[in-house]
Coordinates of C-alpha atoms in Angstrom, one line a residue:
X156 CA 4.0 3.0 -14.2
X157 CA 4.5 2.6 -10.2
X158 CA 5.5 5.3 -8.4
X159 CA 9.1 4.2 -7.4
X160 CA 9.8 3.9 -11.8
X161 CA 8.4 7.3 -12.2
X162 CA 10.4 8.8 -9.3
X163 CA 13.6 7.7 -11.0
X164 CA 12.7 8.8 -14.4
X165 CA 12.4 12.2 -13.1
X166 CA 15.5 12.6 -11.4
X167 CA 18.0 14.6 -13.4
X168 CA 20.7 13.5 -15.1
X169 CA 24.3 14.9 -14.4
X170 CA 25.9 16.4 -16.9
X171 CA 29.1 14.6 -16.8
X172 CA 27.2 11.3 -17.1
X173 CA 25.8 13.1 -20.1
X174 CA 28.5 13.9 -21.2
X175 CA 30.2 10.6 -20.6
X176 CA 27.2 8.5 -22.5
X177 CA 27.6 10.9 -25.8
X178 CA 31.9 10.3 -25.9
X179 CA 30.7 6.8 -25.8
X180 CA 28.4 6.9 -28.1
X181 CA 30.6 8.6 -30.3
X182 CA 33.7 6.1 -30.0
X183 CA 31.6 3.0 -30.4
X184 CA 29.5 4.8 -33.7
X185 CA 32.9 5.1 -35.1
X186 CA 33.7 1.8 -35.7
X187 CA 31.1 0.8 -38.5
X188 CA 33.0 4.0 -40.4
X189 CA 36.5 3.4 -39.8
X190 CA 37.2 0.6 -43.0
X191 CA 34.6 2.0 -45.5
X192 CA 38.0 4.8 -46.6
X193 CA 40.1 1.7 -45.8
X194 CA 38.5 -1.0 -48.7
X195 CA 41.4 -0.9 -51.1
X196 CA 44.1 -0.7 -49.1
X197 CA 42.1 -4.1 -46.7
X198 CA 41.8 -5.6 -50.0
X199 CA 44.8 -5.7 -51.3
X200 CA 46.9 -6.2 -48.1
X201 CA 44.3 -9.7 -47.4
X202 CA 43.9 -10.3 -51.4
X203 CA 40.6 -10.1 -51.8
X204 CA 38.9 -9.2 -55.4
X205 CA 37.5 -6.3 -56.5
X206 CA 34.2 -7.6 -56.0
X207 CA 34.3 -9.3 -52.2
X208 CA 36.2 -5.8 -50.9
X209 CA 33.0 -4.2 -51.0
X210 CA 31.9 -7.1 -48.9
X211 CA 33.6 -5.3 -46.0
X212 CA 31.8 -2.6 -45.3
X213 CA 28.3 -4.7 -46.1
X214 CA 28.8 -7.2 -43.3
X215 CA 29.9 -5.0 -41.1
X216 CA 26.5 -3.1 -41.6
X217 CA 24.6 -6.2 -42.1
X218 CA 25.5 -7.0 -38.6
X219 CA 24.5 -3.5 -37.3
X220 CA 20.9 -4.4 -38.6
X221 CA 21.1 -7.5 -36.9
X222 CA 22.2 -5.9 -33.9
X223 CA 19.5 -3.2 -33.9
X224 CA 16.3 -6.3 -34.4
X225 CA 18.0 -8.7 -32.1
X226 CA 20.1 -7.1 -29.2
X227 CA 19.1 -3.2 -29.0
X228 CA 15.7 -4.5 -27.8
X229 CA 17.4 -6.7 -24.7
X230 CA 18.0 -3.0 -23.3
X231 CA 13.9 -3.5 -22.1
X232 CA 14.6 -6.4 -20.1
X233 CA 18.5 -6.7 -19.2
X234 CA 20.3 -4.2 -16.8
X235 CA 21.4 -2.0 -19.4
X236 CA 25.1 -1.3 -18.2
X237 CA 25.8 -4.7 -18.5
X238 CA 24.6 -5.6 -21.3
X239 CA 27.1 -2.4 -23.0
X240 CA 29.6 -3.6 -21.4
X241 CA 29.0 -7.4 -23.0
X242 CA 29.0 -5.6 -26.5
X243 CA 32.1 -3.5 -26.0
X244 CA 34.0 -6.5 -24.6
X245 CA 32.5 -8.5 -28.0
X246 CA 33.8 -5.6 -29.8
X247 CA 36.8 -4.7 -28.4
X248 CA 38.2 -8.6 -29.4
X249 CA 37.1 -8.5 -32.8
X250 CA 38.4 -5.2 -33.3
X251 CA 41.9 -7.0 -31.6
X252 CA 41.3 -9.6 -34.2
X253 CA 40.7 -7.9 -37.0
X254 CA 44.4 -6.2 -36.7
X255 CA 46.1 -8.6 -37.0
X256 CA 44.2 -11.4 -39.3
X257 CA 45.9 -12.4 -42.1
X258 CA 43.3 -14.6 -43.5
X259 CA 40.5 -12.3 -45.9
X260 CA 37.4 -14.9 -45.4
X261 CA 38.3 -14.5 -41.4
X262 CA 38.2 -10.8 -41.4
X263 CA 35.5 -10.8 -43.2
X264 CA 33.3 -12.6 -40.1
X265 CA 35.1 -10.1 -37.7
X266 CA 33.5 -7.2 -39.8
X267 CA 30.1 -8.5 -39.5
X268 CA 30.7 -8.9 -35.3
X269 CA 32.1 -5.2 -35.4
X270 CA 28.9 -4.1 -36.7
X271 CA 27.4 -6.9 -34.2
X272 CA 29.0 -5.2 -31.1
X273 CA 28.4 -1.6 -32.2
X274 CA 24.8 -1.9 -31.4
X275 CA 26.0 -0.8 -28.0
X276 CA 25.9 2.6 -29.2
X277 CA 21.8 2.1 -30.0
X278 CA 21.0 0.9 -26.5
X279 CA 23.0 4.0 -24.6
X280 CA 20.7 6.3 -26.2
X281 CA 17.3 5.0 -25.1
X282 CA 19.4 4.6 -22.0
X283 CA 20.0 8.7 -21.6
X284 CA 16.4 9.3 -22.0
X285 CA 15.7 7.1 -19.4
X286 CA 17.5 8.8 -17.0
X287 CA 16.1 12.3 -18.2
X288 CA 13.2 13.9 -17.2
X289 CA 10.7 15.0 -19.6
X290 CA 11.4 18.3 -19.4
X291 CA 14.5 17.9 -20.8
X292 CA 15.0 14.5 -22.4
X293 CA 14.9 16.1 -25.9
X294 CA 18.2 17.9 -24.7
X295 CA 19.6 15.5 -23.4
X296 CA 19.1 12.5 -26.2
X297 CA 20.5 15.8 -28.3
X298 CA 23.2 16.1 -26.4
X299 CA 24.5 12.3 -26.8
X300 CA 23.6 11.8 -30.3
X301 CA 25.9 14.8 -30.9
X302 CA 28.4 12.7 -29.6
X303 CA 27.6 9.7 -31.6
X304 CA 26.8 11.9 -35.0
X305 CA 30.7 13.5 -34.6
X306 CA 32.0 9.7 -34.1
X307 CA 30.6 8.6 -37.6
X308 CA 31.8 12.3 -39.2
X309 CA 35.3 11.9 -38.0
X310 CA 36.1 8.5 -38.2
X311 CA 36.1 8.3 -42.3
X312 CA 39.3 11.2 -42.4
X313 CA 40.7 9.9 -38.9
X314 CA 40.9 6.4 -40.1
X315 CA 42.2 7.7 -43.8
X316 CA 45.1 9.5 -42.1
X317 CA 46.1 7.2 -39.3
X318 CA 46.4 4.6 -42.5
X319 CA 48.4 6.9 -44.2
X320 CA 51.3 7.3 -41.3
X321 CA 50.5 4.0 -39.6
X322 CA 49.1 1.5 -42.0
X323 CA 45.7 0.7 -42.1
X324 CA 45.5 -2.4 -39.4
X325 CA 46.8 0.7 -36.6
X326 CA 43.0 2.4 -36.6
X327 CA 41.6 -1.2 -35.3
X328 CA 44.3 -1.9 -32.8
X329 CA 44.0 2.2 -31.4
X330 CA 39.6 0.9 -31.5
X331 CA 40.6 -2.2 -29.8
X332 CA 42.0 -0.4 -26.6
X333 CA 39.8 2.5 -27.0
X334 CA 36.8 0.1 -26.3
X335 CA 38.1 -1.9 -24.0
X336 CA 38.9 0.8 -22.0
X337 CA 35.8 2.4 -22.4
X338 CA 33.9 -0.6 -21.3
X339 CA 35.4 -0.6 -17.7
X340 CA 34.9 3.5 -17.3
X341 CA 31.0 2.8 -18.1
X342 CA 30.7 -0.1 -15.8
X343 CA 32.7 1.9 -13.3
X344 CA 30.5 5.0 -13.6
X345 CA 27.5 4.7 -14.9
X346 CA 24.0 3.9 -12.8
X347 CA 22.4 0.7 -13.0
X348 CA 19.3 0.7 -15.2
X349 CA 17.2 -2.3 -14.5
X350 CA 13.8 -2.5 -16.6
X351 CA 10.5 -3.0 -14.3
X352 CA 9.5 -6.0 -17.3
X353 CA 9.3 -9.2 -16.9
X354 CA 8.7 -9.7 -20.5
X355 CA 10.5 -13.3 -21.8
X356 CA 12.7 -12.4 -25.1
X357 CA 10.7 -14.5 -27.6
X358 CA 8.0 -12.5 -26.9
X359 CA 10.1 -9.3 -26.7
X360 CA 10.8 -10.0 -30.1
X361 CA 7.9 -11.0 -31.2
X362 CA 6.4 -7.7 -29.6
X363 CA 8.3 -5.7 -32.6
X364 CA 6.3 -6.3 -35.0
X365 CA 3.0 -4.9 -33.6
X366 CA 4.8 -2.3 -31.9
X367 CA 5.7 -1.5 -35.4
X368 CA 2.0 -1.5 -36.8
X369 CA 0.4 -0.1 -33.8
X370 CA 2.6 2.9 -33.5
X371 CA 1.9 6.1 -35.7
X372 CA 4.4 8.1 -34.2
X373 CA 6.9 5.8 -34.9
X374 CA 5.8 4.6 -38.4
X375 CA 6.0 8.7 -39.6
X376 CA 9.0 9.3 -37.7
X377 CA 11.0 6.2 -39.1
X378 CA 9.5 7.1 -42.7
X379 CA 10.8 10.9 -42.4
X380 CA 14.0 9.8 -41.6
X381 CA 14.4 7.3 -43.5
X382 CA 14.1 9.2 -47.3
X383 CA 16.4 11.8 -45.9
X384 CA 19.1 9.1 -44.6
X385 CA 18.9 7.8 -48.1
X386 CA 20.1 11.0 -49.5
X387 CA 22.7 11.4 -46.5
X388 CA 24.0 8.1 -47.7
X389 CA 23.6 8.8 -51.1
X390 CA 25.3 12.4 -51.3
X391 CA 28.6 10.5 -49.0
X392 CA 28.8 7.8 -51.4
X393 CA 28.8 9.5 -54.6
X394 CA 30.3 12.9 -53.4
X395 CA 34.0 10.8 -53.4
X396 CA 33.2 9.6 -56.8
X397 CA 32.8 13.2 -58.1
X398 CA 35.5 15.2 -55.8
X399 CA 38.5 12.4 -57.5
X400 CA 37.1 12.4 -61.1
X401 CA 38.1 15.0 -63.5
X402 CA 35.9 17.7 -62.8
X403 CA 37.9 18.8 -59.5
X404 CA 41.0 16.1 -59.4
X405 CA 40.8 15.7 -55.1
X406 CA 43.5 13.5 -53.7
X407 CA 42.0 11.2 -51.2
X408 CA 43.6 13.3 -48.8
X409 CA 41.5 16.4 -49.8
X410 CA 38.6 14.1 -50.1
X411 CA 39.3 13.3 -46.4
X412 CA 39.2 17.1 -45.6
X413 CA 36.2 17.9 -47.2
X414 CA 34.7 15.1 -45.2
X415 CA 35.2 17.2 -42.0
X416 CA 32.7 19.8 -43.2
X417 CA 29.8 17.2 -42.0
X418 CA 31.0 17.7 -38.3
X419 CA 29.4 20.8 -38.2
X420 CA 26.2 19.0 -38.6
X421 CA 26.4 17.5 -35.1
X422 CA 25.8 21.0 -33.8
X423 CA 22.2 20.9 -34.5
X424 CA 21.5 17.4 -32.4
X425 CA 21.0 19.8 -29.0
X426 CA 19.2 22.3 -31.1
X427 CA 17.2 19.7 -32.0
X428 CA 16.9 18.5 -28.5
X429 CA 15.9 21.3 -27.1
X430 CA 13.3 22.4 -30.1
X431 CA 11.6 19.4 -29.0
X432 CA 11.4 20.1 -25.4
X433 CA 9.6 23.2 -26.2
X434 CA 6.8 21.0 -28.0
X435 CA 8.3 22.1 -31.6
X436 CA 8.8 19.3 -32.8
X437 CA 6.4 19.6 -36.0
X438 CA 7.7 22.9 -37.3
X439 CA 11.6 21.7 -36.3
X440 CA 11.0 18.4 -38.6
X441 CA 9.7 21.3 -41.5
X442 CA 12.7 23.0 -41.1
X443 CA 15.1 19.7 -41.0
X444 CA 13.1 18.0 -44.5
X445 CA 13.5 21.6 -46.5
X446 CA 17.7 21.7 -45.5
X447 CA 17.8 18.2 -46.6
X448 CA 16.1 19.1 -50.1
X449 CA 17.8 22.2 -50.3
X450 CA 21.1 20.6 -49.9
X451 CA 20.2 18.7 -52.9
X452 CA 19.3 21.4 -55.3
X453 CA 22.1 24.1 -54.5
X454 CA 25.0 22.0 -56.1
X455 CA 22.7 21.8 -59.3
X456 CA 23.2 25.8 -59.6
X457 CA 27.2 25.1 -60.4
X458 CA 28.3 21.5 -61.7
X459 CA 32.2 22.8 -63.1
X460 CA 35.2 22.7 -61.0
X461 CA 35.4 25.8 -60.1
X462 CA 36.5 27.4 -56.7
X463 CA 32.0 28.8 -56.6
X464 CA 30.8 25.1 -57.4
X465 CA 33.1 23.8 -54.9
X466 CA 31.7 26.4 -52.1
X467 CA 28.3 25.4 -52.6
X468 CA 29.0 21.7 -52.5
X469 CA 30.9 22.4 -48.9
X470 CA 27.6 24.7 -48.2
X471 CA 25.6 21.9 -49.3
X472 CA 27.0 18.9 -47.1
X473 CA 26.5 21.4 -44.0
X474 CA 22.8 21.9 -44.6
X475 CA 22.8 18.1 -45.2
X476 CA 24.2 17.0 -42.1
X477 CA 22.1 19.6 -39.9
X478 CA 19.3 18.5 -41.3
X479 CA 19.8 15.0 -41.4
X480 CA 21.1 15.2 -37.4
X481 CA 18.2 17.4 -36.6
X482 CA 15.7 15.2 -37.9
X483 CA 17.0 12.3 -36.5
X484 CA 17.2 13.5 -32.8
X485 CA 13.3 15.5 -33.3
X486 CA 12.2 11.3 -34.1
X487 CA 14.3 9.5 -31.7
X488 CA 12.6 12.7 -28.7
X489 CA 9.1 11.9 -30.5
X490 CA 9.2 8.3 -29.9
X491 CA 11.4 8.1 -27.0
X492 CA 8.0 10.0 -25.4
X493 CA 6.2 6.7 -25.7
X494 CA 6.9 5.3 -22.2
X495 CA 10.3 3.9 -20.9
X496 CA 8.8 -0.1 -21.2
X497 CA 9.5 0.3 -25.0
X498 CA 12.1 2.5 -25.5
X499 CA 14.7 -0.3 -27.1
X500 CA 12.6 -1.8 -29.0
X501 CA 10.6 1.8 -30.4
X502 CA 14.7 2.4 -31.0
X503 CA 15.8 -0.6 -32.5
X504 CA 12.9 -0.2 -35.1
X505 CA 13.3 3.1 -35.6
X506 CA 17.3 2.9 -36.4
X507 CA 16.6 -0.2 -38.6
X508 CA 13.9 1.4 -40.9
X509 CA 16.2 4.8 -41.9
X510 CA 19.2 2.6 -42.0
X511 CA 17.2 0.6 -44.6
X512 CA 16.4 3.4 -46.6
X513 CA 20.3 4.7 -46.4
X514 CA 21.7 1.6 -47.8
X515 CA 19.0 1.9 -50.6
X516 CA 20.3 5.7 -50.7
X517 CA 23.8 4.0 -51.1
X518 CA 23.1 1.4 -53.3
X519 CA 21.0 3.9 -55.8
X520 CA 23.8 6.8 -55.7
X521 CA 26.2 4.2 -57.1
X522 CA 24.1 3.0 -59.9
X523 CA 23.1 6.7 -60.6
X524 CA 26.0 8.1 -60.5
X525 CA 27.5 5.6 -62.8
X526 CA 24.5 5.7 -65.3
X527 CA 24.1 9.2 -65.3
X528 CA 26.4 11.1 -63.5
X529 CA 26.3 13.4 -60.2
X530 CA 23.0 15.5 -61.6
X531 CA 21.2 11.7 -61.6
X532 CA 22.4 11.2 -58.1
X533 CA 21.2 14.2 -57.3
X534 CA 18.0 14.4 -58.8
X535 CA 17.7 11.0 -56.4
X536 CA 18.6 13.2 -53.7
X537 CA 16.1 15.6 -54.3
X538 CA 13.2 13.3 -54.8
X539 CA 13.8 11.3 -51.4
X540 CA 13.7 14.0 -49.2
X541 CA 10.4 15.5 -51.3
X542 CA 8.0 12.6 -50.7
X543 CA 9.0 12.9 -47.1
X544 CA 8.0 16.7 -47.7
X545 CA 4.4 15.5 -49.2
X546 CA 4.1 12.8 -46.2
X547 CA 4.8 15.8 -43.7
X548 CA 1.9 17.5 -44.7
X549 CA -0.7 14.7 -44.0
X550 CA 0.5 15.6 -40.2
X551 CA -2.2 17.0 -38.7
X552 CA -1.2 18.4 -35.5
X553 CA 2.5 18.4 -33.6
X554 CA 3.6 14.9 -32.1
X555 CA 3.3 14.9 -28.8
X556 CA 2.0 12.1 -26.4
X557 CA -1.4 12.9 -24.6
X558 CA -2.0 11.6 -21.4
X559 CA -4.8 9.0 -22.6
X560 CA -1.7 7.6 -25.3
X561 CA 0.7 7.6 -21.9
X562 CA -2.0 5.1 -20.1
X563 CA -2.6 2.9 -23.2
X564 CA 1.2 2.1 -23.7
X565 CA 1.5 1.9 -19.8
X566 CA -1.3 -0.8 -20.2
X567 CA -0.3 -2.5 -23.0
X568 CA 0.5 -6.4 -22.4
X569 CA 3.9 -5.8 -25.0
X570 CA 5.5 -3.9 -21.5

């Protein structure tokens, strides 16, 4: 890395442009979240069946994992701030669009380019650690993925409850400004961040895959977070099904309530953050895998209705969302330590592998929960976030990047 690079990366970041890049992030996460409360109320306004409602919320997060493979890594080789502004302006129309459709088949493209354009969020973080020194990147990444991770809590009840008083095409018209706006504030404020690379994007993408299988930091960081995003997904997707059923008769409102417990767990990205910072990252990840697990065993203690059973499942989702946001943070410092050239690419992988395993999370909770109840789902739950246990104890010393790993990624033709 030349001289002029490293000065740069080593100048501090302000805390306002920290705190400016984690609203962002937050705002822009939101928008993959905001219909998923929203299906039946979509699907019957645009008449779609039963079976292609749930096709709403699947293309919008098919075209997040496009996003993450095919645009986050552009963040190596475009000027980052414009290329965030490109995707909020993309989004920002759809989201304008998808207001006022009337036609089901065409709101069901827009959802896929709302996931699309979302990706912005994905190439702002790699962005932050960019401009932080490595003293306190961990902190800072911490710090703007607490933003992000308190856009995705609060924009399932936010979205439920602006349909309620406004109708449910109000939350993407309110998105629609909120992004636009958002793209001019970043342009106007944020630094430029041009990469050094040179790299041409067919071989930027083709680099991905032998990033992927040359990387050991970010092949056990992307497995560790993936089984415990599977029982993140898994625990919000069946938690619904078991809060309306019989057992504790919730209104959607209440269900909407008790979905504000998981913003507590954005309080433990900084933690996280700075954990890391202090070379902890190994004994934080320890901590983060045994909340996740515990989270899944405590609401097998009580499984009535009563006022105990519904304490522990509140208890529960908070030692699930802590764990799950310190986790992700600990990998996201771990791999973000592998040299700026990569950083896109090492985050488009990363966020595509868990978010893999938390639509297999999804996907399994359902069939559980509907085969066997909530203490199948759970049992899932339980099991996910174990094998990441077992895996954790293969780890033979703490991650951290030694100088002889810094000067073979430098070196590397992929940069």
């Amino acid at each position: 890395m030349n001289s002029i690079a490293k000065q740069k990366m080593e100048k501090p970041v302000s805390s306002w442009v920290t705190l400016i890049l984690a609203i962002a992030c937050g705002v822009i996460a939101a928008n993959l979240y905001y219909a998923q409360p929203l299906v039946g109320l979509i699907s019957s306004s645009l008449g779609l069946s039963s079976v292609a409602a749930g096709l709403i919320v699947t293309l919008t997060q098919i075209g997040y994992g496009f996003g993450l493979l095919f645009i986050v890594p552009l963040g190596d080789i475009l000027e980052n701030r414009k290329l965030v502004a490109a995707l909020l302006f993309l989004t920002a129309i759809v989201l304008a669009i998808a207001s006022v459709v009337k036609s089901a088949s065409l709101f069901l493209a827009v959802s896929l380019f709302i996931g699309l354009g979302s990706v912005a969020a994905q190439v702002l973080v790699p962005y932050a650690a960019h401009l932080s020194p490595d003293a306190t990147r961990g902190r800072n990444v911490g710090n703007v993925m607490s933003g992000l991770l308190l856009g995705i809590m609060l924009a399932r009840p936010v979205s439920s409850i602006v349909a309620e008083f406004m109708g449910w095409r109000t939350i993407f018209a309110l998105s629609a400004a909120m992004i636009f706006v958002l793209a001019l504030v970043l342009v106007k404020l944020l630094p430029i961040r041009q990469p050094m690379t040179t790299t041409q994007y067919p071989t930027l993408l083709s680099s991905m895959f032998l990033l992927l299988k040359t990387t050991p930091v970010l092949q056990r960081r992307a497995i560790y977070h993936s089984c415990v995003f599977g029982t993140f997904s898994l625990f919000w997707t069946t938690v619904p099904l078991l809060l309306t059923s019989p057992i504790f008769h919730f209104s959607q409102k209440e269900v909407a309530l008790f979905a504000l417990v998981g913003v507590s767990g954005a309080v433990a990205a900084p933690v996280a953050g700075r954990l890391a910072d202090r070379g902890w990252i190994r004994p934080a990840t320890g901590i983060a895998l045994a909340l996740v697990t515990i989270s899944g065993i405590l609401p097998l203690v009580s499984q009535s209705g009563s006022t105990s059973a519904l304490v522990i499942l509140v208890v529960s989702a908070i030692l699930l969302d802590i764990g799950v946001s310190a986790n992700m943070v600990l990998g996201q410092r771990a791999i973000f330590s592998l040299g700026a050239e990569f950083r896109s690419r090492l985050n488009g992988l990363y966020m595509a592998i868990f978010f893999a395993g938390g639509a297999i999370g999804s996907a399994t909770g359902g069939w559980a929960y509907a085969m066997g109840g909530w203490k199948a789902a759970l049992l899932i739950g339980i099991a996910l976030p174990a094998i990441a246990i077992i895996y954790y104890t293969t780890e033979k010393k703490e991650i951290e990047l030694t100088e002889n790993d810094t000067e073979i990624m430098e070196n590397s033709p992929l940069s």
